[in-house]
């Protein structure tokens, strides 16, 4: 009997895009982030992609002291791979964004493969009231914001992170980002098994149409051959459709409240774990198996949880 392919589920627990007024279920405090991450791992996520927020206002922060309040607890309670953001929020400098990855030396860290317009302002039309001052400005300011990830930024971050044995989830918001990644590979800035995370449906990046997903996959296959693992995330309502399509095309999947606040049309996801359970059901319905954290480590050539700095 043919062996079933193993699919990695990443869960992005809170992110820096959505704001607390948008959903009462968005994890904000270190306790909420830890609980959400642990439950997501129990539901089948083998990688947890983590951001931190100011516990009082919910504003994104890269202060290592806040990460320190949930990282040890998650590590003690699950075997999941911890993937720390270096994206932080588009409003931060690269030095700020790198602080958690430098301090905690995770197995995996995210790295955006190019500068893009990151338009969050359409969400202003959906919400009348915001609990915190910063929320409206956070969305409004994205009209005139470039999420900066220059070649120098990427090279600095990957070189610094690489010295700690941290590998990167290379986030590609557009086709050109794949070419930038190939350039970095050719120059030896990044090597080994490449983990590409294709992002669909951010205003300023590639769209969420099935043809976009196919174009991204075809281009990545042509540029990277069998040197890479491919994962996808669909923003908002495209989350599960893109996960299903990409899984059928040999990819891995990412879910979580960073990417979508919803479980189904008009129904807010009450937890990250509920999205993990839903995508797991889709994967198992397609006759795939969900990869364990150790299987994910092997596929992505990670250093192991005993070699992190937390």
PDB file of N, CA and C in Angstrom, residues 143-238:
ATOM      1  N   UNK A 143      -2.104  52.881   4.473  1.00  0.00           N
ATOM      2  CA  UNK A 143      -2.279  53.473   3.135  1.00  0.00           C
ATOM      3  C   UNK A 143      -0.958  54.000   2.592  1.00  0.00           C
ATOM      4  N   UNK A 144      -0.090  54.440   3.523  1.00  0.00           N
ATOM      5  CA  UNK A 144       1.155  55.093   3.105  1.00  0.00           C
ATOM      6  C   UNK A 144       2.346  54.396   3.747  1.00  0.00           C
ATOM      7  N   UNK A 145       2.319  53.067   3.694  1.00  0.00           N
ATOM      8  CA  UNK A 145       3.340  52.294   4.390  1.00  0.00           C
ATOM      9  C   UNK A 145       3.950  51.273   3.442  1.00  0.00           C
ATOM     10  N   UNK A 146       5.268  51.239   3.382  1.00  0.00           N
ATOM     11  CA  UNK A 146       5.962  50.158   2.690  1.00  0.00           C
ATOM     12  C   UNK A 146       6.545  49.238   3.762  1.00  0.00           C
ATOM     13  N   UNK A 147       6.182  47.971   3.702  1.00  0.00           N
ATOM     14  CA  UNK A 147       6.758  46.984   4.617  1.00  0.00           C
ATOM     15  C   UNK A 147       8.145  46.668   4.058  1.00  0.00           C
ATOM     16  N   UNK A 148       9.167  47.239   4.709  1.00  0.00           N
ATOM     17  CA  UNK A 148      10.513  47.272   4.157  1.00  0.00           C
ATOM     18  C   UNK A 148      11.279  45.987   4.451  1.00  0.00           C
ATOM     19  N   UNK A 149      11.683  45.319   3.387  1.00  0.00           N
ATOM     20  CA  UNK A 149      12.556  44.148   3.508  1.00  0.00           C
ATOM     21  C   UNK A 149      13.515  44.191   2.326  1.00  0.00           C
ATOM     22  N   UNK A 150      14.558  45.028   2.439  1.00  0.00           N
ATOM     23  CA  UNK A 150      15.513  45.171   1.348  1.00  0.00           C
ATOM     24  C   UNK A 150      16.448  43.964   1.318  1.00  0.00           C
ATOM     25  N   UNK A 151      17.245  43.849   0.248  1.00  0.00           N
ATOM     26  CA  UNK A 151      18.228  42.763   0.194  1.00  0.00           C
ATOM     27  C   UNK A 151      19.187  42.853   1.386  1.00  0.00           C
ATOM     28  N   UNK A 152      19.573  44.082   1.740  1.00  0.00           N
ATOM     29  CA  UNK A 152      20.481  44.253   2.890  1.00  0.00           C
ATOM     30  C   UNK A 152      19.816  43.778   4.180  1.00  0.00           C
ATOM     31  N   UNK A 153      18.541  44.117   4.362  1.00  0.00           N
ATOM     32  CA  UNK A 153      17.796  43.686   5.554  1.00  0.00           C
ATOM     33  C   UNK A 153      17.763  42.159   5.645  1.00  0.00           C
ATOM     34  N   UNK A 154      17.388  41.540   4.533  1.00  0.00           N
ATOM     35  CA  UNK A 154      17.216  40.081   4.519  1.00  0.00           C
ATOM     36  C   UNK A 154      18.556  39.387   4.774  1.00  0.00           C
ATOM     37  N   UNK A 155      19.583  39.906   4.109  1.00  0.00           N
ATOM     38  CA  UNK A 155      20.922  39.327   4.232  1.00  0.00           C
ATOM     39  C   UNK A 155      21.429  39.428   5.670  1.00  0.00           C
ATOM     40  N   UNK A 156      21.244  40.603   6.275  1.00  0.00           N
ATOM     41  CA  UNK A 156      21.669  40.810   7.672  1.00  0.00           C
ATOM     42  C   UNK A 156      20.946  39.833   8.587  1.00  0.00           C
ATOM     43  N   UNK A 157      19.620  39.778   8.456  1.00  0.00           N
ATOM     44  CA  UNK A 157      18.815  38.931   9.336  1.00  0.00           C
ATOM     45  C   UNK A 157      19.169  37.455   9.164  1.00  0.00           C
ATOM     46  N   UNK A 158      19.310  37.017   7.919  1.00  0.00           N
ATOM     47  CA  UNK A 158      19.599  35.598   7.679  1.00  0.00           C
ATOM     48  C   UNK A 158      21.004  35.221   8.135  1.00  0.00           C
ATOM     49  N   UNK A 159      21.942  36.138   7.989  1.00  0.00           N
ATOM     50  CA  UNK A 159      23.312  35.860   8.412  1.00  0.00           C
ATOM     51  C   UNK A 159      23.395  35.786   9.935  1.00  0.00           C
ATOM     52  N   UNK A 160      22.755  36.759  10.604  1.00  0.00           N
ATOM     53  CA  UNK A 160      22.740  36.762  12.074  1.00  0.00           C
ATOM     54  C   UNK A 160      22.026  35.525  12.609  1.00  0.00           C
ATOM     55  N   UNK A 161      20.844  35.249  12.058  1.00  0.00           N
ATOM     56  CA  UNK A 161      20.061  34.098  12.520  1.00  0.00           C
ATOM     57  C   UNK A 161      20.781  32.794  12.239  1.00  0.00           C
ATOM     58  N   UNK A 162      21.418  32.725  11.057  1.00  0.00           N
ATOM     59  CA  UNK A 162      22.113  31.499  10.659  1.00  0.00           C
ATOM     60  C   UNK A 162      23.224  31.114  11.619  1.00  0.00           C
ATOM     61  N   UNK A 163      23.881  32.130  12.195  1.00  0.00           N
ATOM     62  CA  UNK A 163      24.959  31.858  13.154  1.00  0.00           C
ATOM     63  C   UNK A 163      24.437  31.136  14.401  1.00  0.00           C
ATOM     64  N   UNK A 164      23.162  31.321  14.692  1.00  0.00           N
ATOM     65  CA  UNK A 164      22.540  30.655  15.846  1.00  0.00           C
ATOM     66  C   UNK A 164      21.914  29.317  15.462  1.00  0.00           C
ATOM     67  N   UNK A 165      22.073  28.925  14.202  1.00  0.00           N
ATOM     68  CA  UNK A 165      21.459  27.670  13.760  1.00  0.00           C
ATOM     69  C   UNK A 165      19.971  27.784  13.495  1.00  0.00           C
ATOM     70  N   UNK A 166      19.447  29.024  13.500  1.00  0.00           N
ATOM     71  CA  UNK A 166      18.022  29.230  13.188  1.00  0.00           C
ATOM     72  C   UNK A 166      17.839  29.117  11.678  1.00  0.00           C
ATOM     73  N   UNK A 167      16.839  28.352  11.264  1.00  0.00           N
ATOM     74  CA  UNK A 167      16.491  28.285   9.835  1.00  0.00           C
ATOM     75  C   UNK A 167      15.280  29.171   9.581  1.00  0.00           C
ATOM     76  N   UNK A 168      15.006  29.447   8.296  1.00  0.00           N
ATOM     77  CA  UNK A 168      13.991  30.454   7.994  1.00  0.00           C
ATOM     78  C   UNK A 168      12.809  29.919   7.206  1.00  0.00           C
ATOM     79  N   UNK A 169      11.651  30.405   7.609  1.00  0.00           N
ATOM     80  CA  UNK A 169      10.421  30.244   6.836  1.00  0.00           C
ATOM     81  C   UNK A 169      10.405  31.474   5.924  1.00  0.00           C
ATOM     82  N   UNK A 170      10.651  31.251   4.623  1.00  0.00           N
ATOM     83  CA  UNK A 170      10.817  32.360   3.678  1.00  0.00           C
ATOM     84  C   UNK A 170       9.453  32.767   3.133  1.00  0.00           C
ATOM     85  N   UNK A 171       8.944  33.894   3.617  1.00  0.00           N
ATOM     86  CA  UNK A 171       7.587  34.309   3.265  1.00  0.00           C
ATOM     87  C   UNK A 171       7.601  35.067   1.941  1.00  0.00           C
ATOM     88  N   UNK A 172       6.866  34.516   0.980  1.00  0.00           N
ATOM     89  CA  UNK A 172       6.831  35.073  -0.376  1.00  0.00           C
ATOM     90  C   UNK A 172       5.424  35.583  -0.677  1.00  0.00           C
ATOM     91  N   UNK A 173       5.304  36.901  -0.751  1.00  0.00           N
ATOM     92  CA  UNK A 173       4.014  37.548  -0.986  1.00  0.00           C
ATOM     93  C   UNK A 173       3.767  37.805  -2.465  1.00  0.00           C
ATOM     94  N   UNK A 174       4.749  37.489  -3.285  1.00  0.00           N
ATOM     95  CA  UNK A 174       4.610  37.728  -4.714  1.00  0.00           C
ATOM     96  C   UNK A 174       5.619  36.871  -5.466  1.00  0.00           C
ATOM     97  N   UNK A 175       5.449  36.777  -6.776  1.00  0.00           N
ATOM     98  CA  UNK A 175       6.319  35.921  -7.592  1.00  0.00           C
ATOM     99  C   UNK A 175       7.772  36.404  -7.541  1.00  0.00           C
ATOM    100  N   UNK A 176       7.982  37.709  -7.578  1.00  0.00           N
ATOM    101  CA  UNK A 176       9.342  38.256  -7.537  1.00  0.00           C
ATOM    102  C   UNK A 176      10.101  37.832  -6.297  1.00  0.00           C
ATOM    103  N   UNK A 177       9.380  37.573  -5.204  1.00  0.00           N
ATOM    104  CA  UNK A 177      10.034  37.148  -3.962  1.00  0.00           C
ATOM    105  C   UNK A 177      10.710  35.785  -4.131  1.00  0.00           C
ATOM    106  N   UNK A 178      10.133  34.941  -4.992  1.00  0.00           N
ATOM    107  CA  UNK A 178      10.757  33.645  -5.252  1.00  0.00           C
ATOM    108  C   UNK A 178      12.101  33.843  -5.954  1.00  0.00           C
ATOM    109  N   UNK A 179      12.145  34.789  -6.877  1.00  0.00           N
ATOM    110  CA  UNK A 179      13.392  35.071  -7.586  1.00  0.00           C
ATOM    111  C   UNK A 179      14.431  35.672  -6.646  1.00  0.00           C
ATOM    112  N   UNK A 180      13.979  36.526  -5.721  1.00  0.00           N
ATOM    113  CA  UNK A 180      14.912  37.090  -4.728  1.00  0.00           C
ATOM    114  C   UNK A 180      15.497  35.981  -3.863  1.00  0.00           C
ATOM    115  N   UNK A 181      14.655  35.034  -3.484  1.00  0.00           N
ATOM    116  CA  UNK A 181      15.110  33.908  -2.670  1.00  0.00           C
ATOM    117  C   UNK A 181      16.131  33.067  -3.452  1.00  0.00           C
ATOM    118  N   UNK A 182      15.865  32.826  -4.732  1.00  0.00           N
ATOM    119  CA  UNK A 182      16.818  32.062  -5.546  1.00  0.00           C
ATOM    120  C   UNK A 182      18.170  32.771  -5.590  1.00  0.00           C
ATOM    121  N   UNK A 183      18.128  34.115  -5.711  1.00  0.00           N
ATOM    122  CA  UNK A 183      19.353  34.913  -5.720  1.00  0.00           C
ATOM    123  C   UNK A 183      20.139  34.721  -4.414  1.00  0.00           C
ATOM    124  N   UNK A 184      19.435  34.743  -3.280  1.00  0.00           N
ATOM    125  CA  UNK A 184      20.086  34.559  -1.977  1.00  0.00           C
ATOM    126  C   UNK A 184      20.677  33.152  -1.848  1.00  0.00           C
ATOM    127  N   UNK A 185      19.985  32.171  -2.422  1.00  0.00           N
ATOM    128  CA  UNK A 185      20.496  30.799  -2.413  1.00  0.00           C
ATOM    129  C   UNK A 185      21.770  30.709  -3.261  1.00  0.00           C
ATOM    130  N   UNK A 186      21.736  31.332  -4.424  1.00  0.00           N
ATOM    131  CA  UNK A 186      22.892  31.273  -5.328  1.00  0.00           C
ATOM    132  C   UNK A 186      24.124  31.921  -4.705  1.00  0.00           C
ATOM    133  N   UNK A 187      23.898  32.921  -3.842  1.00  0.00           N
ATOM    134  CA  UNK A 187      25.015  33.601  -3.191  1.00  0.00           C
ATOM    135  C   UNK A 187      25.415  32.940  -1.877  1.00  0.00           C
ATOM    136  N   UNK A 188      24.715  31.861  -1.502  1.00  0.00           N
ATOM    137  CA  UNK A 188      25.082  31.143  -0.283  1.00  0.00           C
ATOM    138  C   UNK A 188      24.611  31.798   1.005  1.00  0.00           C
ATOM    139  N   UNK A 189      23.705  32.783   0.898  1.00  0.00           N
ATOM    140  CA  UNK A 189      23.169  33.446   2.104  1.00  0.00           C
ATOM    141  C   UNK A 189      22.244  32.487   2.851  1.00  0.00           C
ATOM    142  N   UNK A 190      21.534  31.665   2.079  1.00  0.00           N
ATOM    143  CA  UNK A 190      20.640  30.675   2.688  1.00  0.00           C
ATOM    144  C   UNK A 190      20.881  29.356   1.951  1.00  0.00           C
ATOM    145  N   UNK A 191      20.888  28.256   2.712  1.00  0.00           N
ATOM    146  CA  UNK A 191      21.149  26.954   2.092  1.00  0.00           C
ATOM    147  C   UNK A 191      20.326  25.871   2.749  1.00  0.00           C
ATOM    148  N   UNK A 192      20.650  24.636   2.414  1.00  0.00           N
ATOM    149  CA  UNK A 192      19.919  23.506   2.989  1.00  0.00           C
ATOM    150  C   UNK A 192      18.513  23.437   2.425  1.00  0.00           C
ATOM    151  N   UNK A 193      17.661  22.769   3.150  1.00  0.00           N
ATOM    152  CA  UNK A 193      16.275  22.607   2.705  1.00  0.00           C
ATOM    153  C   UNK A 193      15.558  23.944   2.880  1.00  0.00           C
ATOM    154  N   UNK A 194      15.012  24.471   1.809  1.00  0.00           N
ATOM    155  CA  UNK A 194      14.359  25.777   1.849  1.00  0.00           C
ATOM    156  C   UNK A 194      12.882  25.593   2.216  1.00  0.00           C
ATOM    157  N   UNK A 195      12.401  26.421   3.122  1.00  0.00           N
ATOM    158  CA  UNK A 195      10.985  26.378   3.520  1.00  0.00           C
ATOM    159  C   UNK A 195      10.323  27.646   3.001  1.00  0.00           C
ATOM    160  N   UNK A 196       9.531  27.485   1.937  1.00  0.00           N
ATOM    161  CA  UNK A 196       8.843  28.624   1.323  1.00  0.00           C
ATOM    162  C   UNK A 196       7.418  28.687   1.862  1.00  0.00           C
ATOM    163  N   UNK A 197       7.031  29.842   2.369  1.00  0.00           N
ATOM    164  CA  UNK A 197       5.652  30.064   2.805  1.00  0.00           C
ATOM    165  C   UNK A 197       5.052  31.094   1.850  1.00  0.00           C
ATOM    166  N   UNK A 198       4.185  30.627   0.941  1.00  0.00           N
ATOM    167  CA  UNK A 198       3.556  31.547  -0.003  1.00  0.00           C
ATOM    168  C   UNK A 198       2.320  32.168   0.641  1.00  0.00           C
ATOM    169  N   UNK A 199       2.248  33.494   0.551  1.00  0.00           N
ATOM    170  CA  UNK A 199       1.176  34.255   1.206  1.00  0.00           C
ATOM    171  C   UNK A 199       0.247  34.816   0.131  1.00  0.00           C
ATOM    172  N   UNK A 200      -1.032  34.485   0.238  1.00  0.00           N
ATOM    173  CA  UNK A 200      -2.008  34.910  -0.765  1.00  0.00           C
ATOM    174  C   UNK A 200      -3.079  35.794  -0.128  1.00  0.00           C
ATOM    175  N   UNK A 201      -3.421  36.885  -0.813  1.00  0.00           N
ATOM    176  CA  UNK A 201      -4.585  37.670  -0.401  1.00  0.00           C
ATOM    177  C   UNK A 201      -4.301  38.874   0.459  1.00  0.00           C
ATOM    178  N   UNK A 202      -3.018  39.277   0.601  1.00  0.00           N
ATOM    179  CA  UNK A 202      -2.709  40.541   1.266  1.00  0.00           C
ATOM    180  C   UNK A 202      -2.775  41.644   0.210  1.00  0.00           C
ATOM    181  N   UNK A 203      -3.448  42.748   0.511  1.00  0.00           N
ATOM    182  CA  UNK A 203      -3.540  43.844  -0.449  1.00  0.00           C
ATOM    183  C   UNK A 203      -2.152  44.454  -0.643  1.00  0.00           C
ATOM    184  N   UNK A 204      -1.599  44.291  -1.850  1.00  0.00           N
ATOM    185  CA  UNK A 204      -0.217  44.682  -2.119  1.00  0.00           C
ATOM    186  C   UNK A 204       0.615  43.487  -2.563  1.00  0.00           C
ATOM    187  N   UNK A 205       0.118  42.290  -2.272  1.00  0.00           N
ATOM    188  CA  UNK A 205       0.782  41.055  -2.690  1.00  0.00           C
ATOM    189  C   UNK A 205      -0.067  40.310  -3.702  1.00  0.00           C
ATOM    190  N   UNK A 206       0.321  39.077  -4.000  1.00  0.00           N
ATOM    191  CA  UNK A 206      -0.423  38.267  -4.972  1.00  0.00           C
ATOM    192  C   UNK A 206      -1.816  37.940  -4.417  1.00  0.00           C
ATOM    193  N   UNK A 207      -2.778  37.763  -5.319  1.00  0.00           N
ATOM    194  CA  UNK A 207      -4.159  37.506  -4.899  1.00  0.00           C
ATOM    195  C   UNK A 207      -4.410  36.056  -4.529  1.00  0.00           C
ATOM    196  N   UNK A 208      -5.664  35.749  -4.141  1.00  0.00           N
ATOM    197  CA  UNK A 208      -5.985  34.399  -3.661  1.00  0.00           C
ATOM    198  C   UNK A 208      -6.671  33.503  -4.700  1.00  0.00           C
ATOM    199  N   UNK A 209      -6.568  33.856  -5.991  1.00  0.00           N
ATOM    200  CA  UNK A 209      -7.214  33.056  -7.034  1.00  0.00           C
ATOM    201  C   UNK A 209      -6.474  31.715  -7.196  1.00  0.00           C
ATOM    202  N   UNK A 210      -7.195  30.647  -7.533  1.00  0.00           N
ATOM    203  CA  UNK A 210      -6.513  29.360  -7.748  1.00  0.00           C
ATOM    204  C   UNK A 210      -5.361  29.448  -8.761  1.00  0.00           C
ATOM    205  N   UNK A 211      -5.509  30.293  -9.780  1.00  0.00           N
ATOM    206  CA  UNK A 211      -4.428  30.460 -10.759  1.00  0.00           C
ATOM    207  C   UNK A 211      -3.181  31.075 -10.115  1.00  0.00           C
ATOM    208  N   UNK A 212      -3.395  31.957  -9.126  1.00  0.00           N
ATOM    209  CA  UNK A 212      -2.252  32.552  -8.419  1.00  0.00           C
ATOM    210  C   UNK A 212      -1.482  31.472  -7.667  1.00  0.00           C
ATOM    211  N   UNK A 213      -2.230  30.569  -7.035  1.00  0.00           N
ATOM    212  CA  UNK A 213      -1.606  29.478  -6.270  1.00  0.00           C
ATOM    213  C   UNK A 213      -0.808  28.582  -7.222  1.00  0.00           C
ATOM    214  N   UNK A 214      -1.395  28.283  -8.367  1.00  0.00           N
ATOM    215  CA  UNK A 214      -0.712  27.424  -9.346  1.00  0.00           C
ATOM    216  C   UNK A 214       0.535  28.107  -9.912  1.00  0.00           C
ATOM    217  N   UNK A 215       0.426  29.396 -10.165  1.00  0.00           N
ATOM    218  CA  UNK A 215       1.558  30.151 -10.718  1.00  0.00           C
ATOM    219  C   UNK A 215       2.723  30.172  -9.719  1.00  0.00           C
ATOM    220  N   UNK A 216       2.396  30.375  -8.450  1.00  0.00           N
ATOM    221  CA  UNK A 216       3.415  30.394  -7.392  1.00  0.00           C
ATOM    222  C   UNK A 216       4.102  29.021  -7.320  1.00  0.00           C
ATOM    223  N   UNK A 217       3.321  27.954  -7.352  1.00  0.00           N
ATOM    224  CA  UNK A 217       3.874  26.601  -7.248  1.00  0.00           C
ATOM    225  C   UNK A 217       4.737  26.266  -8.468  1.00  0.00           C
ATOM    226  N   UNK A 218       4.231  26.567  -9.651  1.00  0.00           N
ATOM    227  CA  UNK A 218       5.000  26.275 -10.877  1.00  0.00           C
ATOM    228  C   UNK A 218       6.331  27.011 -10.883  1.00  0.00           C
ATOM    229  N   UNK A 219       6.294  28.290 -10.480  1.00  0.00           N
ATOM    230  CA  UNK A 219       7.515  29.099 -10.482  1.00  0.00           C
ATOM    231  C   UNK A 219       8.510  28.567  -9.449  1.00  0.00           C
ATOM    232  N   UNK A 220       7.998  28.234  -8.265  1.00  0.00           N
ATOM    233  CA  UNK A 220       8.871  27.690  -7.216  1.00  0.00           C
ATOM    234  C   UNK A 220       9.486  26.362  -7.664  1.00  0.00           C
ATOM    235  N   UNK A 221       8.699  25.513  -8.306  1.00  0.00           N
ATOM    236  CA  UNK A 221       9.232  24.236  -8.801  1.00  0.00           C
ATOM    237  C   UNK A 221      10.356  24.476  -9.807  1.00  0.00           C
ATOM    238  N   UNK A 222      10.149  25.448 -10.680  1.00  0.00           N
ATOM    239  CA  UNK A 222      11.150  25.739 -11.708  1.00  0.00           C
ATOM    240  C   UNK A 222      12.422  26.306 -11.090  1.00  0.00           C
ATOM    241  N   UNK A 223      12.277  27.157 -10.071  1.00  0.00           N
ATOM    242  CA  UNK A 223      13.445  27.803  -9.459  1.00  0.00           C
ATOM    243  C   UNK A 223      14.170  26.913  -8.456  1.00  0.00           C
ATOM    244  N   UNK A 224      13.414  26.095  -7.716  1.00  0.00           N
ATOM    245  CA  UNK A 224      14.008  25.362  -6.592  1.00  0.00           C
ATOM    246  C   UNK A 224      14.041  23.848  -6.790  1.00  0.00           C
ATOM    247  N   UNK A 225      13.344  23.342  -7.810  1.00  0.00           N
ATOM    248  CA  UNK A 225      13.334  21.895  -8.037  1.00  0.00           C
ATOM    249  C   UNK A 225      12.889  21.142  -6.800  1.00  0.00           C
ATOM    250  N   UNK A 226      13.723  20.193  -6.354  1.00  0.00           N
ATOM    251  CA  UNK A 226      13.344  19.429  -5.156  1.00  0.00           C
ATOM    252  C   UNK A 226      14.122  19.890  -3.928  1.00  0.00           C
ATOM    253  N   UNK A 227      14.608  21.135  -3.955  1.00  0.00           N
ATOM    254  CA  UNK A 227      15.387  21.659  -2.817  1.00  0.00           C
ATOM    255  C   UNK A 227      14.516  22.318  -1.752  1.00  0.00           C
ATOM    256  N   UNK A 228      13.207  22.233  -1.890  1.00  0.00           N
ATOM    257  CA  UNK A 228      12.380  23.029  -0.972  1.00  0.00           C
ATOM    258  C   UNK A 228      11.118  22.311  -0.513  1.00  0.00           C
ATOM    259  N   UNK A 229      10.578  22.789   0.587  1.00  0.00           N
ATOM    260  CA  UNK A 229       9.242  22.418   1.061  1.00  0.00           C
ATOM    261  C   UNK A 229       8.366  23.652   0.890  1.00  0.00           C
ATOM    262  N   UNK A 230       7.143  23.434   0.441  1.00  0.00           N
ATOM    263  CA  UNK A 230       6.235  24.545   0.121  1.00  0.00           C
ATOM    264  C   UNK A 230       5.043  24.542   1.065  1.00  0.00           C
ATOM    265  N   UNK A 231       4.786  25.690   1.660  1.00  0.00           N
ATOM    266  CA  UNK A 231       3.601  25.848   2.495  1.00  0.00           C
ATOM    267  C   UNK A 231       2.846  27.084   2.023  1.00  0.00           C
ATOM    268  N   UNK A 232       1.574  27.145   2.344  1.00  0.00           N
ATOM    269  CA  UNK A 232       0.758  28.291   1.910  1.00  0.00           C
ATOM    270  C   UNK A 232      -0.073  28.829   3.058  1.00  0.00           C
ATOM    271  N   UNK A 233      -0.401  30.107   2.938  1.00  0.00           N
ATOM    272  CA  UNK A 233      -1.446  30.662   3.794  1.00  0.00           C
ATOM    273  C   UNK A 233      -2.324  31.558   2.940  1.00  0.00           C
ATOM    274  N   UNK A 234      -3.616  31.419   3.147  1.00  0.00           N
ATOM    275  CA  UNK A 234      -4.594  32.285   2.492  1.00  0.00           C
ATOM    276  C   UNK A 234      -5.153  33.238   3.529  1.00  0.00           C
ATOM    277  N   UNK A 235      -5.116  34.531   3.228  1.00  0.00           N
ATOM    278  CA  UNK A 235      -5.636  35.521   4.176  1.00  0.00           C
ATOM    279  C   UNK A 235      -7.162  35.533   4.130  1.00  0.00           C
ATOM    280  N   UNK A 236      -7.759  35.685   5.308  1.00  0.00           N
ATOM    281  CA  UNK A 236      -9.216  35.845   5.383  1.00  0.00           C
ATOM    282  C   UNK A 236      -9.966  34.644   4.853  1.00  0.00           C
ATOM    283  N   UNK A 237     -11.003  34.923   4.054  1.00  0.00           N
ATOM    284  CA  UNK A 237     -11.933  33.861   3.647  1.00  0.00           C
ATOM    285  C   UNK A 237     -11.296  32.825   2.720  1.00  0.00           C
ATOM    286  N   UNK A 238     -10.121  33.123   2.169  1.00  0.00           N
ATOM    287  CA  UNK A 238      -9.485  32.156   1.265  1.00  0.00           C
ATOM    288  C   UNK A 238      -8.677  31.102   2.017  1.00  0.00           C
TER     289      UNK A 238
END
